[in-house]
PDB file of C-alpha atoms in Angstrom:
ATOM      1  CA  UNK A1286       7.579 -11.266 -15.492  1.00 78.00           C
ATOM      2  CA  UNK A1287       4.102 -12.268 -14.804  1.00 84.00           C
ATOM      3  CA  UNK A1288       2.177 -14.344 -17.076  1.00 91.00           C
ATOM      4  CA  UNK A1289      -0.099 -13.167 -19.840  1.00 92.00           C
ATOM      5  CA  UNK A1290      -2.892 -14.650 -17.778  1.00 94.00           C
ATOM      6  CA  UNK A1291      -2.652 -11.964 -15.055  1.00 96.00           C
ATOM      7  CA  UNK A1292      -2.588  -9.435 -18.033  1.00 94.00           C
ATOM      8  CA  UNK A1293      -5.150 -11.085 -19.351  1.00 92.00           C
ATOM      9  CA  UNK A1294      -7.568 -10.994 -16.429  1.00 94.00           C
ATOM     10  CA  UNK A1295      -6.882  -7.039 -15.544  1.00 94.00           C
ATOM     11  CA  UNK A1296      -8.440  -6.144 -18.857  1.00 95.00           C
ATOM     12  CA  UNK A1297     -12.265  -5.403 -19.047  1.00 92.00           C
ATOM     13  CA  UNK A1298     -13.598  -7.952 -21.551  1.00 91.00           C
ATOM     14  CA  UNK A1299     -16.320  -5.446 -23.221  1.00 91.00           C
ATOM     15  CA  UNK A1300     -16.272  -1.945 -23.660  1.00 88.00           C
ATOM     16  CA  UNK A1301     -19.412  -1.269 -21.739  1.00 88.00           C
ATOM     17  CA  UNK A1302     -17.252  -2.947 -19.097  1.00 88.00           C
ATOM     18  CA  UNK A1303     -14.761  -0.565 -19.636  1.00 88.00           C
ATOM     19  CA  UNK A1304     -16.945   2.096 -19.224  1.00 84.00           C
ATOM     20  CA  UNK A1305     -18.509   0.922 -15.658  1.00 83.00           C
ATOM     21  CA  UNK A1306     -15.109   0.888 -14.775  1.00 81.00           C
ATOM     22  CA  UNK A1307     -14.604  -3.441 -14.615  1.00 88.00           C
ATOM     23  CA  UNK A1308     -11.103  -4.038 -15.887  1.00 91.00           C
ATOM     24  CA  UNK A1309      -7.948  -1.947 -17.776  1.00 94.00           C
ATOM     25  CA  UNK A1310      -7.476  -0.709 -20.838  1.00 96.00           C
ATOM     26  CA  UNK A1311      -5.803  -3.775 -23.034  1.00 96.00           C
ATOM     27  CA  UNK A1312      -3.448  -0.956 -24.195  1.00 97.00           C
ATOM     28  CA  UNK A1313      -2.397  -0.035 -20.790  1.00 98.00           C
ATOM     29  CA  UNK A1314      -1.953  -3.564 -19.834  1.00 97.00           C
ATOM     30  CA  UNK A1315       0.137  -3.864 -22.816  1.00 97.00           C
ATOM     31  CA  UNK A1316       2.212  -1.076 -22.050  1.00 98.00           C
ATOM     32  CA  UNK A1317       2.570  -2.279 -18.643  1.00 98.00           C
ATOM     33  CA  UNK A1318       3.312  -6.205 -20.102  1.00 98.00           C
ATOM     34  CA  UNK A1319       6.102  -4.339 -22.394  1.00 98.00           C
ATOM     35  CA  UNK A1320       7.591  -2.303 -19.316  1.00 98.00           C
ATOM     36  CA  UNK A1321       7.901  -5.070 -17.073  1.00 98.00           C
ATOM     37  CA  UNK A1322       9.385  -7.321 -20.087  1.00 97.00           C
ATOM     38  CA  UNK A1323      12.119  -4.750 -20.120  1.00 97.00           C
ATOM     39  CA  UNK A1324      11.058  -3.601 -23.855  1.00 97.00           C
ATOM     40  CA  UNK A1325      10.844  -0.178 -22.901  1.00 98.00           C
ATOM     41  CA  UNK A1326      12.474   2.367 -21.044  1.00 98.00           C
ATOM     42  CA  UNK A1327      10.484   3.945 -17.605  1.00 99.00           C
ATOM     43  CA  UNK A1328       9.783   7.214 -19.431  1.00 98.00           C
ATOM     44  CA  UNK A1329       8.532   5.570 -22.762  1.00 98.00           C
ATOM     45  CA  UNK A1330       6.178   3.202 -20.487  1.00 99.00           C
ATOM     46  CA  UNK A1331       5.099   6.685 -18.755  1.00 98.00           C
ATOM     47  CA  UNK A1332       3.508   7.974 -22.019  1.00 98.00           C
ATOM     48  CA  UNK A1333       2.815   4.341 -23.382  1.00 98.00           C
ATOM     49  CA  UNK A1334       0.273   3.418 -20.277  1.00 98.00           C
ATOM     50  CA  UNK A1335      -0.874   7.129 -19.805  1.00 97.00           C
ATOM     51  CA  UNK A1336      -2.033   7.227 -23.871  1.00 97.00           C
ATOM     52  CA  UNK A1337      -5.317   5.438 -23.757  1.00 96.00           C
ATOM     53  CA  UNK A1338      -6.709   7.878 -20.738  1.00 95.00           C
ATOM     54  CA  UNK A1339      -5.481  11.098 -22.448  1.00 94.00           C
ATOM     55  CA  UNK A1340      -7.465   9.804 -26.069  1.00 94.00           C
ATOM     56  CA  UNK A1341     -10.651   9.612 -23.633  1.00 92.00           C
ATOM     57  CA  UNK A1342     -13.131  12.513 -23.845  1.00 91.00           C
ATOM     58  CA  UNK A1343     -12.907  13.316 -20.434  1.00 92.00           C
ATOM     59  CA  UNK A1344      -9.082  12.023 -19.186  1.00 93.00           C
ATOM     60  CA  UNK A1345      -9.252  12.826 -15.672  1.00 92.00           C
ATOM     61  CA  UNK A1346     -12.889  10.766 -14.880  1.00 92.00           C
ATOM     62  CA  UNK A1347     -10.854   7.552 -16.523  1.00 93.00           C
ATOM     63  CA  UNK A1348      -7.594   8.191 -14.162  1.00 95.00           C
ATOM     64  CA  UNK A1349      -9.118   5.173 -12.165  1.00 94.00           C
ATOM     65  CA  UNK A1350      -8.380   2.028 -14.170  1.00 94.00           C
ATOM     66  CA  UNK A1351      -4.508   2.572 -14.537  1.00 97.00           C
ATOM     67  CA  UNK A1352      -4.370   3.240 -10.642  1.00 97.00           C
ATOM     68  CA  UNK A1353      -6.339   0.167 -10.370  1.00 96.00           C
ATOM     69  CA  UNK A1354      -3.964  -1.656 -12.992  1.00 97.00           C
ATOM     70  CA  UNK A1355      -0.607  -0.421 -11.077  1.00 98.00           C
ATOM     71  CA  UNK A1356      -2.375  -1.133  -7.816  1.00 98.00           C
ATOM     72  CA  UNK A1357      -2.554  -5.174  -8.250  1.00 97.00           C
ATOM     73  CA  UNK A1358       0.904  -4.904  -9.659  1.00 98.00           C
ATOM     74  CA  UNK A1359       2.738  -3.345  -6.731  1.00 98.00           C
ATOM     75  CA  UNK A1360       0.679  -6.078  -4.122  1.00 98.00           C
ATOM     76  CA  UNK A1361       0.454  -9.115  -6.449  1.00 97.00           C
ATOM     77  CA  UNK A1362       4.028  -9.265  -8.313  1.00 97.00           C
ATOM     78  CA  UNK A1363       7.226  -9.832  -7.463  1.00 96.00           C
ATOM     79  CA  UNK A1364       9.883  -7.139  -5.519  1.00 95.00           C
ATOM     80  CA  UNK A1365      12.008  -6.314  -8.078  1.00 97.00           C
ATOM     81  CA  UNK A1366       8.525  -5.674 -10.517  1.00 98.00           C
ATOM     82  CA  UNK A1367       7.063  -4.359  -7.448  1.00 98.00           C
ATOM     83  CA  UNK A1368      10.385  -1.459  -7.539  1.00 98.00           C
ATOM     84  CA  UNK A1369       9.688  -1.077 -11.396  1.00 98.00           C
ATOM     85  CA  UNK A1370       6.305  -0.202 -11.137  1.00 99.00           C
ATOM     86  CA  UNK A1371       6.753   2.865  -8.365  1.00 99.00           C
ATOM     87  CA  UNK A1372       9.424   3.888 -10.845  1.00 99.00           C
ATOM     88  CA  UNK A1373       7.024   4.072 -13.784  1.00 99.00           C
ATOM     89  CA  UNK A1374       4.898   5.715 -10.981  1.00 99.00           C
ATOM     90  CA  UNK A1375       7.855   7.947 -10.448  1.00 99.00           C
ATOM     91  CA  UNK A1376       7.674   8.471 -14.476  1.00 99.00           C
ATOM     92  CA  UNK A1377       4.213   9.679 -14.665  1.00 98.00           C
ATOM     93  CA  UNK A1378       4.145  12.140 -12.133  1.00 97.00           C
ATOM     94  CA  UNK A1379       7.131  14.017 -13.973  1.00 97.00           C
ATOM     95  CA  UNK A1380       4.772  13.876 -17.459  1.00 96.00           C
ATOM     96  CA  UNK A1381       3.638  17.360 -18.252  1.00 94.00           C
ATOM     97  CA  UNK A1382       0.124  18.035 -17.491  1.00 89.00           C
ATOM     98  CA  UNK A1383      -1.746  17.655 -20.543  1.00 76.00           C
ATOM     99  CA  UNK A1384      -4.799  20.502 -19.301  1.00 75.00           C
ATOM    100  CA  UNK A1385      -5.434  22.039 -15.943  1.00 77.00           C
ATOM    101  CA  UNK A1386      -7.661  19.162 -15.010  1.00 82.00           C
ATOM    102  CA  UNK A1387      -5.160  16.707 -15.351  1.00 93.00           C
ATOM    103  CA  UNK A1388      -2.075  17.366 -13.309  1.00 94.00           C
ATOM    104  CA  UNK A1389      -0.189  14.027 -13.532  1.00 96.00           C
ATOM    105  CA  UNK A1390       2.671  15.597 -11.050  1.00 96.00           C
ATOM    106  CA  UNK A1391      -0.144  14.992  -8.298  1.00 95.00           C
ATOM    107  CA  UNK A1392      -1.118  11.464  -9.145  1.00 97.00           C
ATOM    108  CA  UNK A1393      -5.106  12.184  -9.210  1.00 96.00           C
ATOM    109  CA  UNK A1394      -6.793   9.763  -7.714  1.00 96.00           C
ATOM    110  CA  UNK A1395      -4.144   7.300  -7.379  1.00 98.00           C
ATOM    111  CA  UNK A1396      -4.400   7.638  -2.880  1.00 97.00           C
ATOM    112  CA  UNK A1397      -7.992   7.235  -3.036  1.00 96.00           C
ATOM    113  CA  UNK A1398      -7.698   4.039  -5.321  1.00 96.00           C
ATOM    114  CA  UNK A1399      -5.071   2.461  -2.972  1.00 98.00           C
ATOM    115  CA  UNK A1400      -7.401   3.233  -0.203  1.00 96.00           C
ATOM    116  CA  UNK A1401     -10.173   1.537  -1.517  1.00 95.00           C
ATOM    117  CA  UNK A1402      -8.506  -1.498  -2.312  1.00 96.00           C
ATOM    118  CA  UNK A1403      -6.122  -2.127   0.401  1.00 97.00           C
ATOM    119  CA  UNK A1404      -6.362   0.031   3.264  1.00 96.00           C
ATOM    120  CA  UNK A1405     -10.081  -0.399   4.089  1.00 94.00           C
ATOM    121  CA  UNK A1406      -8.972  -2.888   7.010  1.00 95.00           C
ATOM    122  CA  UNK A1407      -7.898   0.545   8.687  1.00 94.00           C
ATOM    123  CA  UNK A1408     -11.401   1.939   8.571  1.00 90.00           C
ATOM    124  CA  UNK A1409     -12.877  -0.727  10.996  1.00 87.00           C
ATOM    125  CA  UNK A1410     -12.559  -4.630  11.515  1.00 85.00           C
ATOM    126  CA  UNK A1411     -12.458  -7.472   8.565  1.00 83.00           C
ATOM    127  CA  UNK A1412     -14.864  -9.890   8.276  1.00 87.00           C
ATOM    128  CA  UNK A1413     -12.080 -12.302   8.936  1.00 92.00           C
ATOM    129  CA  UNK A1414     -11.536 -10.830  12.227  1.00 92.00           C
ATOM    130  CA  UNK A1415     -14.766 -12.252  14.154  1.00 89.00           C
ATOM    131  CA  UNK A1416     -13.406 -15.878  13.692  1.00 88.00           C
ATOM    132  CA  UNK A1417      -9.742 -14.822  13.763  1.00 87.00           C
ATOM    133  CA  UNK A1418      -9.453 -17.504  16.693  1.00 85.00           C
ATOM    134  CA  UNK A1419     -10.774 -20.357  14.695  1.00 88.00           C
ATOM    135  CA  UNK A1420      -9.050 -19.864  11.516  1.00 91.00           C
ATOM    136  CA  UNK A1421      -6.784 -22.839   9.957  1.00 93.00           C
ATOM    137  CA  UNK A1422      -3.388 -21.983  10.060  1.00 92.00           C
ATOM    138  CA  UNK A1423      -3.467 -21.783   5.859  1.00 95.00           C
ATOM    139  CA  UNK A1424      -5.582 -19.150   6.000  1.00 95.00           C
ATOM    140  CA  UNK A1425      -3.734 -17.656   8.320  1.00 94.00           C
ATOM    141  CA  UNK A1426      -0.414 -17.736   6.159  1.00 96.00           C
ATOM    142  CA  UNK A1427      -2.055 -16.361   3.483  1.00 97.00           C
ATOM    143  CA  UNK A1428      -3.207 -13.417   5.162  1.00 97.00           C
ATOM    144  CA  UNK A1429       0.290 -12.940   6.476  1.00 97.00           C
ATOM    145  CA  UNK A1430       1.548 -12.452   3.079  1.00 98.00           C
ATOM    146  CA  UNK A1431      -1.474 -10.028   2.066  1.00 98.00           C
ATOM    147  CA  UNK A1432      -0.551  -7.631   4.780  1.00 98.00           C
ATOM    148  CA  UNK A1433       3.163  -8.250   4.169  1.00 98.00           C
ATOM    149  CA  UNK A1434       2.349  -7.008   0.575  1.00 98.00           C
ATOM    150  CA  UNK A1435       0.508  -4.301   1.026  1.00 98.00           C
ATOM    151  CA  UNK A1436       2.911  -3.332   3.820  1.00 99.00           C
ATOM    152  CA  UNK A1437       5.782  -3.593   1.698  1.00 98.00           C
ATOM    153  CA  UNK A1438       4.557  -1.810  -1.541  1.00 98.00           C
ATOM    154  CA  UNK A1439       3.373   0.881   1.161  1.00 99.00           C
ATOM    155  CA  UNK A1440       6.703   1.228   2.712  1.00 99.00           C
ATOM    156  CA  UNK A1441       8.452   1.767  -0.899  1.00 98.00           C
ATOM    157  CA  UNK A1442       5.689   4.169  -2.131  1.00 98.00           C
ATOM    158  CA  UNK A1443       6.919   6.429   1.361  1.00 98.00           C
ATOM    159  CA  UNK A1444      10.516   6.288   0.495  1.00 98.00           C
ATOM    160  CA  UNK A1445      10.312   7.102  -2.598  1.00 98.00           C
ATOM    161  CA  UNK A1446       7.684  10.076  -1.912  1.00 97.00           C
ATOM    162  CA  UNK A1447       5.102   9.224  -2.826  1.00 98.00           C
ATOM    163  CA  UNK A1448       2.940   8.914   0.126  1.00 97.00           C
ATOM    164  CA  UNK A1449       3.609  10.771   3.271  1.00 95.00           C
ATOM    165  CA  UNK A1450       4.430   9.312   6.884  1.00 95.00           C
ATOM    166  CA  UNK A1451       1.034   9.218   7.953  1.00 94.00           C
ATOM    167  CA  UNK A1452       0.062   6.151   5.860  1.00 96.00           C
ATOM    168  CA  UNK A1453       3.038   5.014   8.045  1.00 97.00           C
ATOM    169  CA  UNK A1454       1.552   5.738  11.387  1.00 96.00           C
ATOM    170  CA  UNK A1455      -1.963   5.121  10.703  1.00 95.00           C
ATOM    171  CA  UNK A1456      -0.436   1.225  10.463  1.00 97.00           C
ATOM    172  CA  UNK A1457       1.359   1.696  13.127  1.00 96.00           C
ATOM    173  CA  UNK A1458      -1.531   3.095  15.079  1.00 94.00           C
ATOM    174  CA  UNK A1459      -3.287  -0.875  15.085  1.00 95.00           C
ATOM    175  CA  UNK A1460      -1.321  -1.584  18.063  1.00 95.00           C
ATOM    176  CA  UNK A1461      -3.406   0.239  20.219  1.00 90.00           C
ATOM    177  CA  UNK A1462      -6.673  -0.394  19.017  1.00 88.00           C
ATOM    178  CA  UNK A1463      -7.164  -3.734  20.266  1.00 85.00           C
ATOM    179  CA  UNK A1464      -8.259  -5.375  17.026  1.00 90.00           C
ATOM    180  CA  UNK A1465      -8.968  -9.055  17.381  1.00 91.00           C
ATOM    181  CA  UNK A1466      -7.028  -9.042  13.692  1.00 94.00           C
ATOM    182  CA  UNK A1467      -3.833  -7.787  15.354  1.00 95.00           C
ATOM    183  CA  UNK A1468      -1.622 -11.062  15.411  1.00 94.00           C
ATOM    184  CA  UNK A1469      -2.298 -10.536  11.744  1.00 96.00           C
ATOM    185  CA  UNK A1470      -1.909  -6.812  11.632  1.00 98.00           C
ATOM    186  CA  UNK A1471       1.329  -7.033  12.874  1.00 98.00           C
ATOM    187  CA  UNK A1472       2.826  -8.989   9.524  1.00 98.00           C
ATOM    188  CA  UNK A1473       2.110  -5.438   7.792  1.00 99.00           C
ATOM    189  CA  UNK A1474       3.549  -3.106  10.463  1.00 99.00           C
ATOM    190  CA  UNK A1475       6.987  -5.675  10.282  1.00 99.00           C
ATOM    191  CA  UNK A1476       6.858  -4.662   6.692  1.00 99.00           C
ATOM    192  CA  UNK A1477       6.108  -1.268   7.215  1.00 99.00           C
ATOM    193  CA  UNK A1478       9.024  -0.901   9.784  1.00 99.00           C
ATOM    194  CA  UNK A1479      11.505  -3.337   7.978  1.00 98.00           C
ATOM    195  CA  UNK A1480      11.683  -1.075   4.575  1.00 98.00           C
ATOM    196  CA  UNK A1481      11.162   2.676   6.208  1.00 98.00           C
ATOM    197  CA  UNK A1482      11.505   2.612   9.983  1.00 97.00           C
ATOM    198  CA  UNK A1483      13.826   4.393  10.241  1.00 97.00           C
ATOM    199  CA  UNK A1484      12.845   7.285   8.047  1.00 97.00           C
ATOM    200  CA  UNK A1485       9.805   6.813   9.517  1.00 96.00           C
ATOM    201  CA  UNK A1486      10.570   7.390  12.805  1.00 95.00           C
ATOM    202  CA  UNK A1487      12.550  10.389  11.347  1.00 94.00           C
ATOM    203  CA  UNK A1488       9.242  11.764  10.221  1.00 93.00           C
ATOM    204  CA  UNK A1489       8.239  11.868  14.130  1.00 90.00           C
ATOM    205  CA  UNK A1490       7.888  15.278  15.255  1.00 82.00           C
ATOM    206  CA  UNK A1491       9.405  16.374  19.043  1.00 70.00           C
ATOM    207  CA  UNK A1492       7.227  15.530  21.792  1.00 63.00           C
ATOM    208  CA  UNK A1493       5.214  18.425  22.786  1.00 59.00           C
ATOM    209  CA  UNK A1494       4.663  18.212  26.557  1.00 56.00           C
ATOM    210  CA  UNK A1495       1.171  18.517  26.177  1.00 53.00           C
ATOM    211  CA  UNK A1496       0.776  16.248  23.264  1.00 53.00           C
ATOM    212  CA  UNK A1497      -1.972  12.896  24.027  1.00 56.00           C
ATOM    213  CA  UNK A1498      -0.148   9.671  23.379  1.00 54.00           C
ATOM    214  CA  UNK A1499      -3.480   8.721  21.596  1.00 59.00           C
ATOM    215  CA  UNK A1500      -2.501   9.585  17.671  1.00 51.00           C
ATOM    216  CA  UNK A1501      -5.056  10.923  15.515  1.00 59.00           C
ATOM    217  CA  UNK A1502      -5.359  10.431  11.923  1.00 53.00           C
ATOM    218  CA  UNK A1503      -4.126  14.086   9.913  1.00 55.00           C
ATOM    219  CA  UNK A1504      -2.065  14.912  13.052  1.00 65.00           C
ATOM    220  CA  UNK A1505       2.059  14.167  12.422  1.00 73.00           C
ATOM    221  CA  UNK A1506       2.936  11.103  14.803  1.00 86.00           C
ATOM    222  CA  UNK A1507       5.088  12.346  17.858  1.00 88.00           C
ATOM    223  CA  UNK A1508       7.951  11.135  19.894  1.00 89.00           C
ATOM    224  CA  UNK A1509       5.621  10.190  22.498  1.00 89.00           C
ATOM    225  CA  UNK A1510       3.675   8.361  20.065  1.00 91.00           C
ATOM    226  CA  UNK A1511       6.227   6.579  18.657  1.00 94.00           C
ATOM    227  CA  UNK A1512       7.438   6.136  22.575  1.00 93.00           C
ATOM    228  CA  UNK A1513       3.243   4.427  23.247  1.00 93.00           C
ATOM    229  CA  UNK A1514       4.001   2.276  19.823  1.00 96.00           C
ATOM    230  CA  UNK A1515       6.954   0.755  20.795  1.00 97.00           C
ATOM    231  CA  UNK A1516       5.862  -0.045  24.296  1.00 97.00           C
ATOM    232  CA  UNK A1517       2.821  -1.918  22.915  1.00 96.00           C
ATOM    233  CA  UNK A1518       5.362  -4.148  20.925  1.00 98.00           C
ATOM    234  CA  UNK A1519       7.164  -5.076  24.328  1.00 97.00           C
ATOM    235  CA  UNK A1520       3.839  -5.754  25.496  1.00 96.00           C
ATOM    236  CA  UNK A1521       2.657  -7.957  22.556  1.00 96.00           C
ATOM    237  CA  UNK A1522       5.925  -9.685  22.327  1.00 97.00           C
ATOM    238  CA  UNK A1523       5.676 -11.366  25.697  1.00 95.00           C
ATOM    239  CA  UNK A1524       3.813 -14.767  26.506  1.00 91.00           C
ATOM    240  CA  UNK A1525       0.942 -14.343  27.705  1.00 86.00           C
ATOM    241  CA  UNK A1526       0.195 -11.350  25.866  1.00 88.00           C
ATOM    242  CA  UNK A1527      -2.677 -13.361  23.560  1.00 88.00           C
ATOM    243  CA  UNK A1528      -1.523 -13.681  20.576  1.00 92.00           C
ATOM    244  CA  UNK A1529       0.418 -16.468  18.629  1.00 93.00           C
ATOM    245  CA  UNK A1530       4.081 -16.929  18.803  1.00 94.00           C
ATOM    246  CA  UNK A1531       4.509 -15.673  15.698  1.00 96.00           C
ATOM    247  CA  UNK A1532       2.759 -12.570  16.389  1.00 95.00           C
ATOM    248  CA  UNK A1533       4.646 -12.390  19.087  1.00 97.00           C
ATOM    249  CA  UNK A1534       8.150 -12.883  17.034  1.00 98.00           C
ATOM    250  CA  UNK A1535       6.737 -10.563  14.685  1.00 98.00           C
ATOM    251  CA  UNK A1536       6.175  -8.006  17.404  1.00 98.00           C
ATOM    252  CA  UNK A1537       9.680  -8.433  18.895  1.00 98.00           C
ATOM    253  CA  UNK A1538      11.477  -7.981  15.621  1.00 98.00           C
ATOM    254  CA  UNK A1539       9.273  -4.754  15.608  1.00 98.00           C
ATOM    255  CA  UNK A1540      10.225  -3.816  18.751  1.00 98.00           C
ATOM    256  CA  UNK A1541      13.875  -4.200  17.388  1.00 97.00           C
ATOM    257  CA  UNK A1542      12.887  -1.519  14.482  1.00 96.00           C
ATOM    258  CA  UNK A1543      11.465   0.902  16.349  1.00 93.00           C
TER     259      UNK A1543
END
């Protein structure tokens, strides 16, 4: 159970700063506080956090700040709260709709939010990445357990349905893009691989003869994709490859996954 300080510092401390959109809901913090506490049921902490956005005037525009809430919860807490909260995920999509403009069976808004906060590293280099070779190794650990994280919580969201494969590949897809952030990279796609591999790899489609081995983001990830992914492990798992040896342990026990 986390402590009433993490609550405490999710919560936007005026209402104007509720309105710009700087912090939770203390009610939905409290629901979520309760859940996790093991006070209430999934289903009751469905309708308990859901409440204060369905009282707002306009209930779909205020989505944001529980997907922000449940968000830091699946990176920043522990597994087994990590499970509980794509369960109370689980809980709200089955909530009926309360209009046509709020279908909580779709999750609105919930991908974009996750995209904003953790996947952005996808869109183009970190700023951590242009001194990746000079970082101290602390630094370095701690980014290791970001990526594991967010790879982990990832990897659950996919095998529970909840995001499709191609948040799956698009991770995947670092190891051929020659990012000076890929020793560090590779902690997430271990994750990744580690939970949902193999479903992942499932997911593949048959090679189509004519198919590119280059993926591109919206197409479903091939056999010969997943063929180009693994090879780049081999590669990266090797001495002399560039990277450190854990990378390079990290990219063999990949290698194993794939």
């Amino acid at each position: 159970m986390p402590s009433q300080a993490w609550f405490d510092e999710r919560i936007a401390s005026t209402p104007s700063a509720l309105a710009t959109g700087d912090g939770s809901h203390p009610d939905e913090a409290k629901a979520l506080a309760q859940y996790l506490s093991g006070s209430v049921t999934t289903d009751e902490a469905a309708i308990n956090i859901t409440a204060p956005i369905l009282a707002e005037a306009d209930p779909p525009q205020e989505c944001y700040r529980l997907w922000g809430l449940l968000c830091d919860a699946l990176v920043e807490l522990s597994e087994e709260e990590c499970q509980k909260t794509i369960d109370l995920l689980l809980a709200i999509r089955n909530l009926p709709s309360s209009s046509t403009a709020l279908v909580w069976s779709q999750l609105p808004g919930f991908a974009s939010m996750w995209d904003t906060l953790h996947r952005l590293h996808l869109q183009g280099r970190d700023g951590w990445e242009a001194e990746v070779e000079t970082l101290a190794e602390s630094r370095r650990s701690k980014l290791r357990e970001h990526f594991t994280a967010i790879g982990s919580a990832e990897a659950k969201l996919f095998v529970n349905g909840l995001v499709g494969a191609e948040w799956g590949f698009k991770v995947l897809d670092l190891l051929s893009s020659k990012r000076p952030g890929l020793d560090i990279f590779l902690s997430e796609i271990h994750a990744w691989l580690k939970i949902a591999g193999d479903k992942l790899r499932a997911a593949a489609k048959v090679e189509d003869k004519d198919c590119n081995t280059e993926w591109q983001v919206g197409e479903v990830a091939t056999t010969k994709h997943w063929a180009s992914w693994k090879e780049d492990l081999s590669r990266l798992s090797r001495e002399g490859s560039g990277i450190s040896e854990e990378g390079r342990r990290l990219a063999a026990a990949c290698y194993e996954r794939m």
